[in-house]
Amino acid sequence: MSRLLVVEDDETIGTALESSLRLQGYEVSWERTGRGALRRAVGGFDFVLLDLGLPDLDGIEVCRRLRAAMPSAVLVILTARSEEMDVIVGLEAGADDYLTKPVRLRELLARVGAHLRRGPATAANRPAITVGPLRVDLARRRVSLGGEEIFLRAKEFDLLARLAEEPGIAVSRDTLMAEVWDARWYGSTKTLDVHIAALRRKLSSPAEECPAPRISTLRGHGYRLEHPQD
Ligand code: CA
């Protein structure tokens, strides 16, 4: 059974989230403060739903600390529709995804289900992919560039692995959102752009003799991982 942590100070929203997630068969813990959430962060949760507007601590800081404490948990932030910067800062602080308030329960349940179905164990027998000096080890979920390991977050890894499957081939935004995040994607795809930006930063190689594969943006379409010699 998957274990979920809900961090939400609003009683009405928290009650609705807790009861609808329980009805789906998840084991749910509900914390109303950032401090409470951080105390629970050792508890081996599979999934965290984190409201960014908390009464005691800055939600972004809570996000960063939860990510550090639980590297393998799926972390989804909840934010008010108007707070676009929160979304980007939250994704950069370690969130895998976001939902905007007011939360539509059907969307939430679809998203939680999609995240939890995607176990990291599915690629155990697949060989590593290499693109020039880049090596993506699907079984171990490790990435190296010119022999140096690069540390990626879960969704960054999935995204790079998908692009590296077809180097030199354009992959559409819809395909990436569907395969890396959720086939039933409703909202904006800002999540994708933030993860691409993070990957570009991590793939930028300082060594001239080891040019890294680049990720090209194809306006209005998607992204493409380029062979370094192209
Ligand atoms: Ca709140």
Tab-separated table of C-alpha atoms and ligand atoms in Angstrom:
chain	number	residue	atom	x	y	z
A	1	MET	CA	0.000	0.000	0.000
A	2	SER	CA	1.354	3.415	-0.930
A	3	ARG	CA	1.975	5.874	1.879
A	4	LEU	CA	1.023	9.488	1.280
A	5	LEU	CA	1.807	12.618	3.252
A	6	VAL	CA	-0.561	15.557	2.857
A	7	VAL	CA	0.752	18.920	4.099
A	8	GLU	CA	-2.095	21.436	4.159
A	9	ASP	CA	-3.146	23.967	6.808
A	10	ASP	CA	-6.662	24.578	5.447
A	11	GLU	CA	-9.074	22.294	7.340
A	12	THR	CA	-11.647	22.053	4.539
A	13	ILE	CA	-9.144	21.288	1.802
A	14	GLY	CA	-7.130	18.963	4.040
A	15	THR	CA	-10.205	16.984	5.030
A	16	ALA	CA	-11.280	16.612	1.401
A	17	LEU	CA	-7.800	15.515	0.306
A	18	GLU	CA	-7.370	13.081	3.165
A	19	SER	CA	-10.750	11.401	2.785
A	20	SER	CA	-10.665	11.095	-1.004
A	21	LEU	CA	-7.147	9.653	-0.971
A	22	ARG	CA	-8.119	7.176	1.770
A	23	LEU	CA	-11.083	6.084	-0.322
A	24	GLN	CA	-8.605	5.131	-3.050
A	25	GLY	CA	-6.909	2.805	-0.601
A	26	TYR	CA	-3.867	4.920	0.210
A	27	GLU	CA	-2.448	5.183	3.692
A	28	VAL	CA	-2.621	8.924	4.370
A	29	SER	CA	-0.957	11.087	7.017
A	30	TRP	CA	-1.999	14.727	7.258
A	31	GLU	CA	0.203	17.482	8.675
A	32	ARG	CA	-0.988	21.065	9.037
A	33	THR	CA	2.370	22.815	9.410
A	34	GLY	CA	5.787	22.849	7.775
A	35	ARG	CA	7.469	21.803	11.004
A	36	GLY	CA	5.076	18.891	11.343
A	37	ALA	CA	5.877	17.815	7.794
A	38	LEU	CA	9.624	17.957	8.413
A	39	ARG	CA	9.244	15.860	11.558
A	40	ARG	CA	7.461	13.233	9.456
A	41	ALA	CA	10.018	13.354	6.654
A	42	VAL	CA	11.849	10.324	8.006
A	43	GLY	CA	8.685	8.244	7.658
A	44	GLY	CA	9.285	6.573	4.309
A	45	PHE	CA	6.465	8.127	2.289
A	46	ASP	CA	5.983	7.320	-1.391
A	47	PHE	CA	4.214	10.526	-2.230
A	48	VAL	CA	3.987	14.002	-0.679
A	49	LEU	CA	1.355	16.594	-1.512
A	50	LEU	CA	2.671	19.909	-0.211
A	51	ASP	CA	0.710	23.146	0.047
A	52	LEU	CA	3.185	26.011	-0.398
A	53	GLY	CA	1.206	28.460	1.752
A	54	LEU	CA	1.904	27.218	5.272
A	55	PRO	CA	1.434	29.107	8.533
A	56	ASP	CA	4.868	28.541	10.074
A	57	LEU	CA	7.569	27.998	7.447
A	58	ASP	CA	8.178	29.059	3.855
A	59	GLY	CA	6.696	26.340	1.626
A	60	ILE	CA	9.636	26.440	-0.795
A	61	GLU	CA	12.066	25.823	2.052
A	62	VAL	CA	9.899	22.940	3.292
A	63	CYS	CA	9.932	21.561	-0.257
A	64	ARG	CA	13.729	21.733	-0.431
A	65	ARG	CA	14.140	20.028	2.932
A	66	LEU	CA	11.582	17.312	2.204
A	67	ARG	CA	13.349	16.583	-1.088
A	68	ALA	CA	16.691	16.263	0.698
A	69	ALA	CA	15.183	13.996	3.357
A	70	MET	CA	13.219	11.814	0.919
A	71	PRO	CA	15.082	11.646	-2.393
A	72	SER	CA	12.928	8.913	-3.888
A	73	ALA	CA	9.452	10.147	-2.899
A	74	VAL	CA	7.234	11.816	-5.478
A	75	LEU	CA	6.794	15.429	-4.376
A	76	VAL	CA	3.866	17.438	-5.746
A	77	ILE	CA	3.294	21.043	-4.709
A	78	LEU	CA	-0.081	22.745	-4.393
A	79	THR	CA	-0.220	26.414	-5.204
A	80	ALA	CA	-2.743	29.164	-5.956
A	81	ARG	CA	-3.288	29.698	-9.676
A	82	SER	CA	-1.886	33.210	-9.637
A	83	GLU	CA	1.453	32.299	-8.116
A	84	GLU	CA	3.375	31.308	-11.240
A	85	MET	CA	6.753	32.053	-9.724
A	86	ASP	CA	5.993	29.661	-6.886
A	87	VAL	CA	5.595	26.863	-9.392
A	88	ILE	CA	8.968	27.455	-11.006
A	89	VAL	CA	10.782	28.014	-7.733
A	90	GLY	CA	9.066	24.949	-6.254
A	91	LEU	CA	10.071	22.742	-9.172
A	92	GLU	CA	13.615	24.018	-8.847
A	93	ALA	CA	13.509	23.253	-5.130
A	94	GLY	CA	12.860	19.590	-5.856
A	95	ALA	CA	9.170	19.140	-6.651
A	96	ASP	CA	8.360	16.651	-9.410
A	97	ASP	CA	5.091	18.233	-10.362
A	98	TYR	CA	2.493	20.767	-9.255
A	99	LEU	CA	-1.250	21.214	-9.001
A	100	THR	CA	-3.033	24.535	-8.828
A	101	LYS	CA	-5.791	25.407	-6.385
A	102	PRO	CA	-8.706	24.998	-6.337
A	103	VAL	CA	-7.791	21.318	-6.583
A	104	ARG	CA	-10.058	19.197	-8.741
A	105	LEU	CA	-10.192	15.881	-6.921
A	106	ARG	CA	-10.497	13.817	-10.099
A	107	GLU	CA	-7.374	15.432	-11.491
A	108	LEU	CA	-5.541	14.963	-8.211
A	109	LEU	CA	-6.409	11.263	-8.013
A	110	ALA	CA	-5.437	10.707	-11.651
A	111	ARG	CA	-2.114	12.432	-11.067
A	112	VAL	CA	-1.330	10.544	-7.839
A	113	GLY	CA	-2.189	7.249	-9.535
A	114	ALA	CA	-0.018	8.027	-12.548
A	115	HIS	CA	2.972	9.006	-10.420
A	116	LEU	CA	2.737	5.940	-8.213
A	117	ARG	CA	2.311	3.509	-11.134
A	118	ARG	CA	5.626	4.617	-12.545
A	119	GLY	CA	7.928	2.573	-10.392
A	120	PRO	CA	11.659	2.878	-10.955
A	121	ALA	CA	11.937	-0.917	-11.073
A	122	THR	CA	10.532	-1.406	-14.582
A	123	ALA	CA	13.826	-0.980	-16.433
A	124	ALA	CA	15.823	-3.609	-14.561
A	125	ASN	CA	16.800	-5.605	-17.645
A	126	ARG	CA	17.272	-2.792	-20.101
A	127	PRO	CA	20.763	-1.969	-21.334
A	128	ALA	CA	22.415	1.373	-20.786
A	129	ILE	CA	22.019	4.023	-23.487
A	130	THR	CA	25.072	5.934	-24.648
A	131	VAL	CA	25.071	9.163	-26.637
A	132	GLY	CA	28.667	10.290	-27.117
A	133	PRO	CA	30.141	10.712	-23.628
A	134	LEU	CA	26.695	10.495	-22.029
A	135	ARG	CA	25.704	7.182	-20.478
A	136	VAL	CA	22.210	6.558	-19.122
A	137	ASP	CA	22.056	3.367	-17.075
A	138	LEU	CA	18.362	2.471	-16.997
A	139	ALA	CA	18.683	-0.440	-14.596
A	140	ARG	CA	20.618	1.496	-11.964
A	141	ARG	CA	19.040	4.854	-12.820
A	142	ARG	CA	22.447	6.496	-12.993
A	143	VAL	CA	23.830	8.950	-15.499
A	144	SER	CA	27.421	9.772	-16.284
A	145	LEU	CA	29.087	12.222	-18.609
A	146	GLY	CA	32.626	11.410	-19.666
A	147	GLY	CA	32.821	8.952	-16.768
A	148	GLU	CA	31.715	11.521	-14.179
A	149	GLU	CA	28.446	10.732	-12.488
A	150	ILE	CA	25.710	13.361	-12.747
A	151	PHE	CA	23.027	13.414	-10.091
A	152	LEU	CA	19.533	13.792	-11.488
A	153	ARG	CA	16.168	13.937	-9.802
A	154	ALA	CA	13.653	11.229	-10.667
A	155	LYS	CA	11.804	13.147	-13.365
A	156	GLU	CA	14.989	14.629	-14.797
A	157	PHE	CA	16.258	11.084	-15.213
A	158	ASP	CA	13.058	9.863	-16.868
A	159	LEU	CA	13.072	12.834	-19.221
A	160	LEU	CA	16.716	12.418	-20.227
A	161	ALA	CA	16.233	8.662	-20.678
A	162	ARG	CA	13.285	9.303	-23.005
A	163	LEU	CA	15.224	11.829	-25.114
A	164	ALA	CA	18.318	9.605	-25.169
A	165	GLU	CA	16.306	6.669	-26.499
A	166	GLU	CA	16.098	8.541	-29.805
A	167	PRO	CA	19.059	10.897	-30.079
A	168	GLY	CA	18.763	13.278	-33.013
A	169	ILE	CA	15.006	12.719	-33.189
A	170	ALA	CA	12.486	15.369	-32.167
A	171	VAL	CA	10.185	14.333	-29.350
A	172	SER	CA	6.995	16.362	-28.982
A	173	ARG	CA	5.957	18.076	-25.779
A	174	ASP	CA	2.793	15.975	-25.701
A	175	THR	CA	4.787	12.760	-25.919
A	176	LEU	CA	7.161	13.846	-23.170
A	177	MET	CA	4.351	14.965	-20.882
A	178	ALA	CA	2.405	11.764	-21.479
A	179	GLU	CA	5.323	9.364	-21.094
A	180	VAL	CA	7.311	11.063	-18.363
A	181	TRP	CA	4.466	12.609	-16.366
A	182	ASP	CA	0.890	11.697	-17.017
A	183	ALA	CA	-1.074	10.607	-20.057
A	184	ARG	CA	-4.056	12.546	-18.771
A	185	TRP	CA	-2.294	15.870	-18.496
A	186	TYR	CA	-4.662	18.788	-18.040
A	187	GLY	CA	-2.733	21.924	-17.267
A	188	SER	CA	0.247	23.872	-18.473
A	189	THR	CA	3.501	22.163	-19.318
A	190	LYS	CA	5.758	24.534	-17.420
A	191	THR	CA	6.945	21.524	-15.458
A	192	LEU	CA	8.568	20.236	-18.637
A	193	ASP	CA	10.454	23.474	-19.339
A	194	VAL	CA	11.798	23.693	-15.795
A	195	HIS	CA	13.042	20.099	-15.948
A	196	ILE	CA	14.668	20.702	-19.351
A	197	ALA	CA	16.411	23.794	-17.962
A	198	ALA	CA	17.725	21.771	-15.024
A	199	LEU	CA	18.971	19.023	-17.345
A	200	ARG	CA	20.757	21.561	-19.544
A	201	ARG	CA	22.530	22.978	-16.510
A	202	LYS	CA	23.592	19.540	-15.356
A	203	LEU	CA	24.732	18.446	-18.835
A	204	SER	CA	26.813	21.532	-19.501
A	205	SER	CA	30.304	20.173	-19.510
A	206	PRO	CA	33.145	22.476	-18.561
A	207	ALA	CA	35.720	20.239	-20.291
A	208	GLU	CA	36.351	21.284	-23.920
A	209	GLU	CA	37.609	17.812	-24.823
A	210	CYS	CA	34.347	16.261	-23.673
A	211	PRO	CA	31.516	18.057	-25.452
A	212	ALA	CA	28.191	16.976	-23.963
A	213	PRO	CA	25.044	16.237	-25.960
A	214	ARG	CA	22.834	19.317	-26.110
A	215	ILE	CA	19.071	19.519	-25.805
A	216	SER	CA	17.625	21.623	-28.629
A	217	THR	CA	14.295	23.394	-28.360
A	218	LEU	CA	12.014	22.960	-31.355
A	219	ARG	CA	9.611	25.855	-31.150
A	220	GLY	CA	5.977	24.811	-31.072
A	221	HIS	CA	6.939	21.142	-31.093
A	222	GLY	CA	9.239	19.810	-28.430
A	223	TYR	CA	12.852	18.871	-27.752
A	224	ARG	CA	15.669	16.876	-29.285
A	225	LEU	CA	18.856	15.474	-27.773
A	226	GLU	CA	21.699	16.203	-30.186
A	227	HIS	CA	24.753	14.018	-30.649
A	228	PRO	CA	27.715	16.085	-29.489
A	229	GLN	CA	29.462	15.808	-32.859
A	230	ASP	CA	26.433	17.103	-34.815
B	1	CA	CA	-2.358	27.078	2.878
